[in-house]
Coordinates of C-alpha atoms and ligand atoms in Angstrom, one line a residue:
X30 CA 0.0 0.0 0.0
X31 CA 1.1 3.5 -1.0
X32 CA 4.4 1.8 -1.9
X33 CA 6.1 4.4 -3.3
X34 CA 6.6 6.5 0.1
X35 CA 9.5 3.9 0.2
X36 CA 11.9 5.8 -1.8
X37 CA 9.4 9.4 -1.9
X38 CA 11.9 12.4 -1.9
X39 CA 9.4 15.1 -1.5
X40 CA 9.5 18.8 -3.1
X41 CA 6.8 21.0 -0.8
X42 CA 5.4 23.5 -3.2
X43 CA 4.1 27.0 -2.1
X44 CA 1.5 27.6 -4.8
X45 CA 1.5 30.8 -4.3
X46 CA 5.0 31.5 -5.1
X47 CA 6.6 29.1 -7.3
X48 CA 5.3 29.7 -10.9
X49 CA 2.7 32.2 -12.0
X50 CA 1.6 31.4 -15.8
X51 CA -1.1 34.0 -16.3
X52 CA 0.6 37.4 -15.4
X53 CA -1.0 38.3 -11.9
X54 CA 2.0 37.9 -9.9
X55 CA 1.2 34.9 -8.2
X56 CA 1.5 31.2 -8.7
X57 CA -0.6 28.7 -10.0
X58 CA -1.6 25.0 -11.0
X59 CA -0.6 25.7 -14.9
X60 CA 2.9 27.0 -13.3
X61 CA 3.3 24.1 -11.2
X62 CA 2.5 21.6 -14.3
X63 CA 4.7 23.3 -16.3
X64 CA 8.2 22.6 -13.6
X65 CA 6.9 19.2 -13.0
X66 CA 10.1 18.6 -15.2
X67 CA 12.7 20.4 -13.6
X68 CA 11.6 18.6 -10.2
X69 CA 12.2 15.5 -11.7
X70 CA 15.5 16.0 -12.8
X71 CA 16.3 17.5 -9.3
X72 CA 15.9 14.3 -7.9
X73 CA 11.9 14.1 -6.3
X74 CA 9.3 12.3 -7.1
X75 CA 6.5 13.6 -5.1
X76 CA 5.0 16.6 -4.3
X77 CA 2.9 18.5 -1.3
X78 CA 0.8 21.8 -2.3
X79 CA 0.0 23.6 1.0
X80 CA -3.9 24.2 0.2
X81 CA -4.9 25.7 -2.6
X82 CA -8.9 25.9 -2.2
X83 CA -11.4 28.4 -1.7
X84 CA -10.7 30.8 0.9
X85 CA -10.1 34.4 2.0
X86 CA -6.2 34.0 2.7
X87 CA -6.3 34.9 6.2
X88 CA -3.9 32.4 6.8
X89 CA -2.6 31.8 3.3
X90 CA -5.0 29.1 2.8
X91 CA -5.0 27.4 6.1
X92 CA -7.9 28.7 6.3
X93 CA -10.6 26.9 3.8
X94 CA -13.8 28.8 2.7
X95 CA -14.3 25.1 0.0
X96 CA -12.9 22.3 0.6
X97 CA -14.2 21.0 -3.0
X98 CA -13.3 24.0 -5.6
X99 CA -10.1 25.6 -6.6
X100 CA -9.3 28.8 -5.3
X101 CA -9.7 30.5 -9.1
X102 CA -6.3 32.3 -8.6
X103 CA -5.0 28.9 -8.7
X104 CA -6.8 27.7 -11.9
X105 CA -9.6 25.2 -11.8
X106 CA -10.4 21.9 -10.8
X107 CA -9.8 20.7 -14.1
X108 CA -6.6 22.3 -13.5
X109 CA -5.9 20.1 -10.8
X110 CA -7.1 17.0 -12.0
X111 CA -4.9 17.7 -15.2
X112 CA -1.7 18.3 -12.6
X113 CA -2.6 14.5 -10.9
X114 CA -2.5 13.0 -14.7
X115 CA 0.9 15.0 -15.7
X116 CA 2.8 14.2 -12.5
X117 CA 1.9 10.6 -12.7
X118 CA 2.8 10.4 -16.2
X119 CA 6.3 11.7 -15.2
X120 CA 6.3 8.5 -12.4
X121 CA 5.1 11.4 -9.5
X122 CA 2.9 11.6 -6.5
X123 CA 0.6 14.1 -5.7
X124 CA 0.1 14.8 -1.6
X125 CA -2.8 17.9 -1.7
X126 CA -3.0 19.4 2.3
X127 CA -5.7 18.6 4.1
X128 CA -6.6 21.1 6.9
X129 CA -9.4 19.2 8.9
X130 CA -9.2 20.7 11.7
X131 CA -10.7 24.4 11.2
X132 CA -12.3 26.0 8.8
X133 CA -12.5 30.2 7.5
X134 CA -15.3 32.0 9.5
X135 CA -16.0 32.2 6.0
X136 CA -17.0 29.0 4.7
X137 CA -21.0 28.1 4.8
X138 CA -21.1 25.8 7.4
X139 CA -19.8 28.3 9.7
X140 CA -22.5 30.8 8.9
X141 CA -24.8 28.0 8.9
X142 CA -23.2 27.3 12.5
X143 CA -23.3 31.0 13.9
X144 CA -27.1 30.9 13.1
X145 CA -29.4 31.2 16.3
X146 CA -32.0 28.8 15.4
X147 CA -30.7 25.2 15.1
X148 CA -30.1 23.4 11.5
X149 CA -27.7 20.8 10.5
X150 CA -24.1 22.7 11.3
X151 CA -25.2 23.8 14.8
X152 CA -23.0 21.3 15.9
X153 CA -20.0 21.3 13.4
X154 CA -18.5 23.3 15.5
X155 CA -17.5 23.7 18.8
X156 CA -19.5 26.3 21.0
X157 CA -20.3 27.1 24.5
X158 CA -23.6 27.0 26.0
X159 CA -23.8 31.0 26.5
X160 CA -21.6 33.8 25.0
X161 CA -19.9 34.6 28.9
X162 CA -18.8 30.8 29.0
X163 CA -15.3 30.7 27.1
X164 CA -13.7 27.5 26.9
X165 CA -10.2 27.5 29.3
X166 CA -7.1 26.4 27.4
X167 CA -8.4 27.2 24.1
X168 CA -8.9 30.0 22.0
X169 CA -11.9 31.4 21.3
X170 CA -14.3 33.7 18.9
X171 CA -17.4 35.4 20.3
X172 CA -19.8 38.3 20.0
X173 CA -19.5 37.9 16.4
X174 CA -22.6 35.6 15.8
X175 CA -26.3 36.3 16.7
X176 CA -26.3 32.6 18.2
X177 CA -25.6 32.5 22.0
X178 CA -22.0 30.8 22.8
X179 CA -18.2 31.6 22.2
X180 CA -16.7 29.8 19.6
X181 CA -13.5 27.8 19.8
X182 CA -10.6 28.3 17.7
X183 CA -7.4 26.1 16.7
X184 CA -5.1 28.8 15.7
X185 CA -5.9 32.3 14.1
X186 CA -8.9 33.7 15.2
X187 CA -10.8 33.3 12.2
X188 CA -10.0 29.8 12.1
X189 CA -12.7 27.9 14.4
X190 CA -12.6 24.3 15.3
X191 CA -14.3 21.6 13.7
X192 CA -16.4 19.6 15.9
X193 CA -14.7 16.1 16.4
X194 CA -16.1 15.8 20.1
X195 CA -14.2 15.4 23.6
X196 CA -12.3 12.9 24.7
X197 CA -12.5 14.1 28.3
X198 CA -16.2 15.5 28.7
X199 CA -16.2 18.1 31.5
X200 CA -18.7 20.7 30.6
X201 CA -22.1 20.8 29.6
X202 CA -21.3 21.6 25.9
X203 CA -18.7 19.4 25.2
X204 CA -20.0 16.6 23.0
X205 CA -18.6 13.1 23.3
X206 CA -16.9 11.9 19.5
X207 CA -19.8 9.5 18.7
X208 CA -22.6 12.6 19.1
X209 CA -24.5 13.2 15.8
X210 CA -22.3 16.4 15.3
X211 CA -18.8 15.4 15.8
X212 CA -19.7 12.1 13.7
X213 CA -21.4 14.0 11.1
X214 CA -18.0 16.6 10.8
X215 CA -15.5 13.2 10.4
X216 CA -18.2 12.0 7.3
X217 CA -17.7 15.4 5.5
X218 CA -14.5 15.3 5.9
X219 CA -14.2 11.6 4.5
X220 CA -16.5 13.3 1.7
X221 CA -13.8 15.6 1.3
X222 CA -10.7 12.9 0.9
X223 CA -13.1 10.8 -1.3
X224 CA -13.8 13.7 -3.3
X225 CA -9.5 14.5 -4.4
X226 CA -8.9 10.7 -4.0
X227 CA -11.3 10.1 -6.9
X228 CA -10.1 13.1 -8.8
X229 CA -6.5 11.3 -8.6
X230 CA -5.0 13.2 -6.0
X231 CA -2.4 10.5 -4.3
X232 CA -3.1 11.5 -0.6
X233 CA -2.6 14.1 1.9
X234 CA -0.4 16.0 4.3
X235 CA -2.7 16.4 6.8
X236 CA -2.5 20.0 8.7
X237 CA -2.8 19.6 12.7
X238 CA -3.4 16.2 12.7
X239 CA -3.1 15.8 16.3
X240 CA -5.9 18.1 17.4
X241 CA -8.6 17.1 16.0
X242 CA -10.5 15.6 19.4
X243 CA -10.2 17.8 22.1
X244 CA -9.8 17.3 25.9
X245 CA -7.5 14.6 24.6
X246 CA -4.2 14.7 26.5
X247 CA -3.2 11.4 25.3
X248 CA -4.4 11.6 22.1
X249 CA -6.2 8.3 22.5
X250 CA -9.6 9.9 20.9
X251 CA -7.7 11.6 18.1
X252 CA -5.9 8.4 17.2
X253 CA -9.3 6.1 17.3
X254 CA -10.6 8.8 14.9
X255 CA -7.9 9.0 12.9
X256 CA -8.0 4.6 12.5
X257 CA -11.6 5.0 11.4
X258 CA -10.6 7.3 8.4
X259 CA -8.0 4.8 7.8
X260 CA -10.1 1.7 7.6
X261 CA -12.4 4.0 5.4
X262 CA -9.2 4.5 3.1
X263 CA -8.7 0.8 3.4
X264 CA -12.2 0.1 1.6
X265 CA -11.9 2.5 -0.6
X266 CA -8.5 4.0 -1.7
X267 CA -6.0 1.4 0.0
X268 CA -2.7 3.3 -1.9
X269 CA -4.0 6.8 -0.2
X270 CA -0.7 8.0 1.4
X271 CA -0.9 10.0 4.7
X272 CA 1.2 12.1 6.0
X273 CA 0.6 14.0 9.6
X274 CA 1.4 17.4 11.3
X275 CA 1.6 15.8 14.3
X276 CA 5.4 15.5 15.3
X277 CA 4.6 12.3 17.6
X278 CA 5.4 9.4 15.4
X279 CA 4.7 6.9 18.2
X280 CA 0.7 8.4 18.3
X281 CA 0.4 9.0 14.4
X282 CA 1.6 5.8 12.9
X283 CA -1.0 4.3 15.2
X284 CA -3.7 6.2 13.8
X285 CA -2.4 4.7 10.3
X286 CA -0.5 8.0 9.2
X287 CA 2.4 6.6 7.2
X288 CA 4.7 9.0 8.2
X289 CA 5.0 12.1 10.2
X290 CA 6.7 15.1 10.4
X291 CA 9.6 16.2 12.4
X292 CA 8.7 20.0 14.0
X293 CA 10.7 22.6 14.3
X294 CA 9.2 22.9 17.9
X295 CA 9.0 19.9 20.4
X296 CA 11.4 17.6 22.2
X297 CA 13.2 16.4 19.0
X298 CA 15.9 19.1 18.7
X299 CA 15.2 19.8 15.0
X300 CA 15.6 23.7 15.1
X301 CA 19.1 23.4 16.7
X302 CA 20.1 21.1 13.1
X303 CA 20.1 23.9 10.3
X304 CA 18.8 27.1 12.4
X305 CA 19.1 29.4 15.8
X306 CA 22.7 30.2 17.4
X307 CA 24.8 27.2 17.2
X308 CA 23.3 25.0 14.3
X309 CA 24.8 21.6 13.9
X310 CA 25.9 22.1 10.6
X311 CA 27.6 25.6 10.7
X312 CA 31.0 25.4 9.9
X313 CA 31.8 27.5 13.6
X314 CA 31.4 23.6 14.7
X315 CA 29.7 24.5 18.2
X316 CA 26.6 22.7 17.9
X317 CA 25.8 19.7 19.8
X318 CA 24.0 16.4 18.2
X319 CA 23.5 14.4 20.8
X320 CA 20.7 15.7 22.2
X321 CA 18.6 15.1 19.0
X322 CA 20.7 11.6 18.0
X323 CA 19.1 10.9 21.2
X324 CA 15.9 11.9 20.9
X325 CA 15.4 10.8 17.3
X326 CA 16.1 7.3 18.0
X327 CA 13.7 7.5 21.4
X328 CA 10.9 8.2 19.1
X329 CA 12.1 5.8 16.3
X330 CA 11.8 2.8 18.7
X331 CA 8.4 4.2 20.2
X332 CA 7.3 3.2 16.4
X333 CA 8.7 -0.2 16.4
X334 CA 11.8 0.7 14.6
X335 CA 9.3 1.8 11.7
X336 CA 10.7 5.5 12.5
X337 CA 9.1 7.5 8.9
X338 CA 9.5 10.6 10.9
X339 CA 10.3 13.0 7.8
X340 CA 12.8 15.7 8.2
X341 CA 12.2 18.9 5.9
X342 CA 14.9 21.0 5.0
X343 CA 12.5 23.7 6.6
X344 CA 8.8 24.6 5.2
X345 CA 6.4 27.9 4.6
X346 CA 6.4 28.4 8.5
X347 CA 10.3 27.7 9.3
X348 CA 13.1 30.7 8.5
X349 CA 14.7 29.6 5.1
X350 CA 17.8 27.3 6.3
X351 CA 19.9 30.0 4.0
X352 CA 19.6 32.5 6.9
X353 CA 21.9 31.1 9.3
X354 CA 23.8 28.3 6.9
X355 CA 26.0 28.9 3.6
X356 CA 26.2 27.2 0.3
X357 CA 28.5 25.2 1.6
X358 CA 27.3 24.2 4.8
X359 CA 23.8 23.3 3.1
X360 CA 25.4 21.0 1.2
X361 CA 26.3 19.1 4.0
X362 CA 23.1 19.8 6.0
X363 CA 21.2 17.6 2.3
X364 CA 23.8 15.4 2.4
X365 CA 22.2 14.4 6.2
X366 CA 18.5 15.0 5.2
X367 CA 19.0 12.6 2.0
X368 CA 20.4 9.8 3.7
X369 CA 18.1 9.7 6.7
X370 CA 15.2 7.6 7.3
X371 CA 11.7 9.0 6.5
X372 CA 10.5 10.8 3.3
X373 CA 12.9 13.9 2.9
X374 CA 11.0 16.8 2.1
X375 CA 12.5 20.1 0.2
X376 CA 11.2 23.1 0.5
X377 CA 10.8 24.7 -2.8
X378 CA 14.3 27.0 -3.5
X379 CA 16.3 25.6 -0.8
X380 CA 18.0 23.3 -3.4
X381 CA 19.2 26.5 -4.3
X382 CA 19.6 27.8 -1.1
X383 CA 17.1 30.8 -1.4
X384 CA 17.2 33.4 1.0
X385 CA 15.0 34.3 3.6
X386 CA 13.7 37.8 2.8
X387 CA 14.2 40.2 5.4
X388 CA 11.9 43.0 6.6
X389 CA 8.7 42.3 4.5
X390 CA 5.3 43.1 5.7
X391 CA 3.2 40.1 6.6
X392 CA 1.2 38.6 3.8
X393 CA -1.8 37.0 4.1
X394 CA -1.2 35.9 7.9
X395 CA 2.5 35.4 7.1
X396 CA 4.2 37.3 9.7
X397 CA 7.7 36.1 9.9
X398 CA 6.7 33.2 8.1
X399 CA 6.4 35.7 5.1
X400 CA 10.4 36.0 4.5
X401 CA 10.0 32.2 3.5
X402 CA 7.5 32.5 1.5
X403 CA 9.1 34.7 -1.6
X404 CA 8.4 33.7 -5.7
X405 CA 10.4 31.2 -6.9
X406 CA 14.1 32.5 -8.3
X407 CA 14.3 30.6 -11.7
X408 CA 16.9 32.7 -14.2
X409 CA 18.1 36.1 -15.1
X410 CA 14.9 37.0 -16.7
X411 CA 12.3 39.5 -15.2
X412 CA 10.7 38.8 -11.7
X413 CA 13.9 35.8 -12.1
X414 CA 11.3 33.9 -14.4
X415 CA 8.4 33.8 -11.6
X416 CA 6.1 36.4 -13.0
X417 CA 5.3 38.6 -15.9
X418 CA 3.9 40.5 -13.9
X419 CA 4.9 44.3 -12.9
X420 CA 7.2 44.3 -9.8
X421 CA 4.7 45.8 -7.6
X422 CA 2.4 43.1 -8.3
X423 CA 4.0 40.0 -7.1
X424 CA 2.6 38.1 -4.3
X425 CA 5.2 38.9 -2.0
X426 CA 8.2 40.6 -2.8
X427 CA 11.2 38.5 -4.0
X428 CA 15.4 38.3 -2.7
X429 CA 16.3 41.8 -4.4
X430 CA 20.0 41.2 -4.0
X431 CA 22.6 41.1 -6.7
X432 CA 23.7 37.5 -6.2
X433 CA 20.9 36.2 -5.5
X434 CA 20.5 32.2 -6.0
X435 CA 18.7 31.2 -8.9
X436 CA 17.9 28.0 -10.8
X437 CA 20.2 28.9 -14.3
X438 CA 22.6 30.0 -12.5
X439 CA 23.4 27.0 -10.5
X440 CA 22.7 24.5 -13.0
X441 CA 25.3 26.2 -15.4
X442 CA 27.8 26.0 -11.8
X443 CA 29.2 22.4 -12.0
X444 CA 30.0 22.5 -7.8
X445 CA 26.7 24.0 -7.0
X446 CA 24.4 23.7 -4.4
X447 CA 21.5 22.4 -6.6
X448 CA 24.1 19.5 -8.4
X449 CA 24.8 18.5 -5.1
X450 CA 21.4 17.8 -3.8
X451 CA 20.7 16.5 -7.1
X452 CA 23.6 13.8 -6.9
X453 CA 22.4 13.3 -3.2
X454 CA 18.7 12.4 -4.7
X455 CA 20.5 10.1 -7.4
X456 CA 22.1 8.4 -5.0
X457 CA 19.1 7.5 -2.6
X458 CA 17.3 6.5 -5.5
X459 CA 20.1 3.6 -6.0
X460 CA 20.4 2.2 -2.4
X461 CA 17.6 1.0 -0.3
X462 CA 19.4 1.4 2.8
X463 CA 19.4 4.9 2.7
X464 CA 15.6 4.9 1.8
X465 CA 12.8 5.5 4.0
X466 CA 12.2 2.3 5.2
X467 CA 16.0 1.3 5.9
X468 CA 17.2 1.2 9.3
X469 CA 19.0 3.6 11.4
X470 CA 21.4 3.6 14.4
X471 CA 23.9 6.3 15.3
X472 CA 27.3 5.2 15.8
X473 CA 28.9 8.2 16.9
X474 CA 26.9 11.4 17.8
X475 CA 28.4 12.9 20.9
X476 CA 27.9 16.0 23.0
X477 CA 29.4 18.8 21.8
X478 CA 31.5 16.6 19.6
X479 CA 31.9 16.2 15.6
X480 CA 31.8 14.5 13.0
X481 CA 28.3 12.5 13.1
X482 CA 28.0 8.7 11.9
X483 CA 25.2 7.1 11.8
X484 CA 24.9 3.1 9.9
X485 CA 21.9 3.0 7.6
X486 CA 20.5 -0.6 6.1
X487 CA 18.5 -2.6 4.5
X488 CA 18.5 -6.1 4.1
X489 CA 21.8 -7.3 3.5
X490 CA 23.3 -3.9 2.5
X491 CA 24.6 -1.6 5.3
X492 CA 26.0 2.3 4.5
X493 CA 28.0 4.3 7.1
X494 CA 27.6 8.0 6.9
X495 CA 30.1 9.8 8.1
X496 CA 29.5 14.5 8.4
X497 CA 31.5 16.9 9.5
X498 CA 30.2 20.2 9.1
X499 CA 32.6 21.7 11.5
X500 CA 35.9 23.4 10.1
X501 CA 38.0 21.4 12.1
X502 CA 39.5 17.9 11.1
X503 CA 38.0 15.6 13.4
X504 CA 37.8 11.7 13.6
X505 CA 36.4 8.8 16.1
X506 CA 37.3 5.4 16.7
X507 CA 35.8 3.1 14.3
X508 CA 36.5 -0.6 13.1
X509 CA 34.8 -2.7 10.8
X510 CA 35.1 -3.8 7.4
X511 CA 34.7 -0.7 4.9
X512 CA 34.2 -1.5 1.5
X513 CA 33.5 1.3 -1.2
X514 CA 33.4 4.6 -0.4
X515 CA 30.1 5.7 -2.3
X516 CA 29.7 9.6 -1.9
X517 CA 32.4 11.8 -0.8
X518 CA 31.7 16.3 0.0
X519 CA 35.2 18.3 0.3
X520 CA 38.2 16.5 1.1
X521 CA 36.8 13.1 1.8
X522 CA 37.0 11.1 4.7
X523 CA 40.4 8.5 5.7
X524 CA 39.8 5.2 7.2
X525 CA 42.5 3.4 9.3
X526 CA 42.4 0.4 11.0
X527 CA 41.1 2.1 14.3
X528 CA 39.5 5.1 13.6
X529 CA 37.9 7.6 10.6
X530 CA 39.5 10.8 10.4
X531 CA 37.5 13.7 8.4
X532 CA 39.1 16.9 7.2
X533 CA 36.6 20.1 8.3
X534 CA 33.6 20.8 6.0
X535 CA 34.1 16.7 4.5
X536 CA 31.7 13.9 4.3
X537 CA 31.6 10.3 3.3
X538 CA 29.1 7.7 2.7
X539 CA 30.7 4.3 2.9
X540 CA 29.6 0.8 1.9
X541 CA 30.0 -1.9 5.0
X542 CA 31.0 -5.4 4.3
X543 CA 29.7 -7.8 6.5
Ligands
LIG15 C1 0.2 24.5 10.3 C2 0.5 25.1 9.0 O1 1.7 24.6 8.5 C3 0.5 26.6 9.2 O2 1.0 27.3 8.0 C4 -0.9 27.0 9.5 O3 -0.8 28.4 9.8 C5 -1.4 26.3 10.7 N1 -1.1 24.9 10.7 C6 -2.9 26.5 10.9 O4 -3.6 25.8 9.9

């Protein structure tokens, strides 16, 4: 089922910025179909369009006004349908985003909802008894409708909660997960899955995917639900791939979520890899991997040692890893987020290393997300190839520097950031153990302490991948059989009887016999 997630290398697209065909200075589905191409030959063969439905952009589309149309700035249905039957021509996957968990305040059912006299999305979504009783720990929107009751929220304020029911039931409003409401929400949504599914979309990243039920500290009633929309997949769409927002591999893979994603906030140390003060992979070597060697392989054995837990090289709501790593030091930081377990997920333009784009005005609920969110940097051409449109027009406004990165560019530079990530890609593609599914186990990852080494297989074969990012030459004590040394960044790394020694800024990936 869904067997291609085994060697998936993901390319996230922001529809919004990557590829605007029809002059209006901002992306759309006829842009994306047209680079389908170009992400091929980087190396991926999947894709994950944050939503591009309906809505009023509040939160650039986190916040659905239709789950079942286009938003027209985007193109059509037709439009996406045609998208499903190009990229699966080309031997692609299509992942659209589901958001389940909230809606716009604009969409129908939520002014069906705010109504005062009851109809059939009263209970869709979560309100309180009276406008004066506001939920504790939660968010809430009231004095907005002319029915009587606060309205939760799940993140913005015009993004209320879809009614999935309490886990824990303390309070007279709070509806259990089998009341006519909250069951009635989880059909619709199916409706919505079957709807894409049919269409030929190939599955969904799934926004928020562990707050669906509330008073749910365990996430035992979000997990049941999420097992009955599997089984319903089961019936009726067995290769639908799903992907969670969830960041809790151990609770997600048990709902039947394939894989989950690694967030830049929890326990798991991501942020302090590629971003913040003392990243792992800056050359000033003062980082520290232990803590998330550690904590990775905590929640990899939680899962049966089925791990999945995809690591992006950073998404629409991360800083762009270019703002605190170079060129080179990216290099190294995709030669780690190729060759580790999970689906690797790049984040359109960081195969080029695109700059985060300082001191912008938030768009559409961007905030500081918004530096990450600027059009696509193809060539030399005007709006770099994004956008015929005027300057002024563009959806956000794009990396005005002279050198900035773009696609031409670095495909016409042999040592480039882009042919490295592309050789990286290559080289997955051609050895299960470094694929999703292959298995993981650090061999050196000390405090405060470089390089990194981690053994990777698969069956029979076994790969030992040895990073420094630091400047420094560094080595550990090693011993065991080495046989070819498949992938080598910067000066390459020397094997003795007793240890591996590796030159500052130098990587190897190294075939084990035996
Ligand atoms: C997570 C999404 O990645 C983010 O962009 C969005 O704002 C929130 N969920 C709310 O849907």
């Amino acid at each position: 089922m869904a067997k291609w997630l085994d060697n998936a290398i993901f390319y996230e697209i922001y529809p919004q910025s990557f590829q605007d065909t029809n002059g209006d200075g901002i992306g759309d589905l006829q842009g994306i179909i047209s680079r389908l191409d170009y992400i091929k030959e980087l190396g991926c063969n999947a894709l994950w369009i944050n939503p591009c439905f309906v809505s009023p952009f509040g939160d650039a589309g986190y916040d659905v006004a239709d789950y079942y149309t286009i938003a027209p700035r985007y193109g059509t249905n037709a439009d996406a349908e045609r998208l499903f039957k190009e990229a699966h021509k080309r031997g692609m996957h299509v992942l659209l985003d589901l958001v389940p968990g909230h809606t716009s305040v604009e969409h129908k059912w939520f002014k069906e909802s705010m109504k005062a006299e009851k109809n059939e999305f009263t209970d869709r979504y979560i309100w309180t008894n009276n406008v004066w009783d506001t939920p504790e720990n939660m968010a809430y929107l009231r004095g907005i409708a002319e029915r009587d009751g606060s309205c939760a929220v799940n993140f913005f304020s015009m993004q209320p909660s879809l009614n999935y029911g309490f886990y824990k039931i303390d309070k007279p409003w709070q509806q259990p997960v089998d009341a006519p409401g909250p069951v009635a929400t989880l059909e619709e949504m199916k409706n919505v899955m079957r709807f894409w599914l049919t269409m030929g979309c190939d599955g969904f990243r799934v926004d928020m995917a562990g707050y669906m039920v509330k008073n749910d500290e365990d996430g035992k009633g979000t997990i049941e639900l999420w097992k009955k929309v599997r089984r319903f997949l089961d019936e009726e769409f067995p290769e639908a791939a799903m992907v969670s927002e969830w960041g809790e591999p151990d609770k997600s893979l048990l709902g039947g979520f394939h894989m989950d994603f690694l967030l830049p906030f929890g326990p798991i140390h991501y942020a302090e890899l590629f971003r913040g003060k003392n990243p792992y992979f800056s050359r000033k070597g003062q980082g520290d991997i232990s803590q998330f060697a550690e904590n990775y392989m905590k929640s990899y054995e939680k899962t049966g040692g089925k791990g999945l837990i995809c690591i992006p090289s950073g998404n629409h709501d991360t800083d762009r890893m270019a703002r605190t790593l170079s060129q080179e030091e990216m290099k190294m930081a995709f030669a780690f987020l190729l060759s580790m377990p999970g689906a690797p997920f790049i984040y359109y333009g960081d195969e080029i290393g695109m700059r985060y784009v300082e001191n912008l005005v938030s768009v559409e609920g961007g905030f500081n997300r918004t530096g990450s969110r600027s059009p696509m940097q193809w060539d030399g051409g005007v709006n770099a190839g994004f956008s015929a449109a005027p300057k002024h027009k563009l959806y956000i406004r794009q990396d005005e520097s002279a050198d900035r990165p773009t696609v031409q560019k670095q495909m016409e530079e042999k040592d480039s950031l882009y042919h490295e990530v592309q050789k990286l890609t290559a080289l997955r593609q051609t050895h299960k153990a470094l694929q999703s599914n292959g298995g993981i186990a650090f061999v050196y990852a000390k405090e405060n302490a470089y390089p990194m080494a981690y053994m990777r297989d698969f069956e029979e074969e076994k790969i030992l991948v040895v990073l420094n990012p630091s400047e420094r030459e560094e080595s550990f004590e090693w011993s065991g059989k080495a046989g070819t040394i498949i992938y080598t960044q910067g000066d390459g790394i020397k094997i003795s009887e007793d240890k591996i020694t590796v030159p500052g800024g130098s990587a190897g990936f190294i075939e084990i016999c035996g």
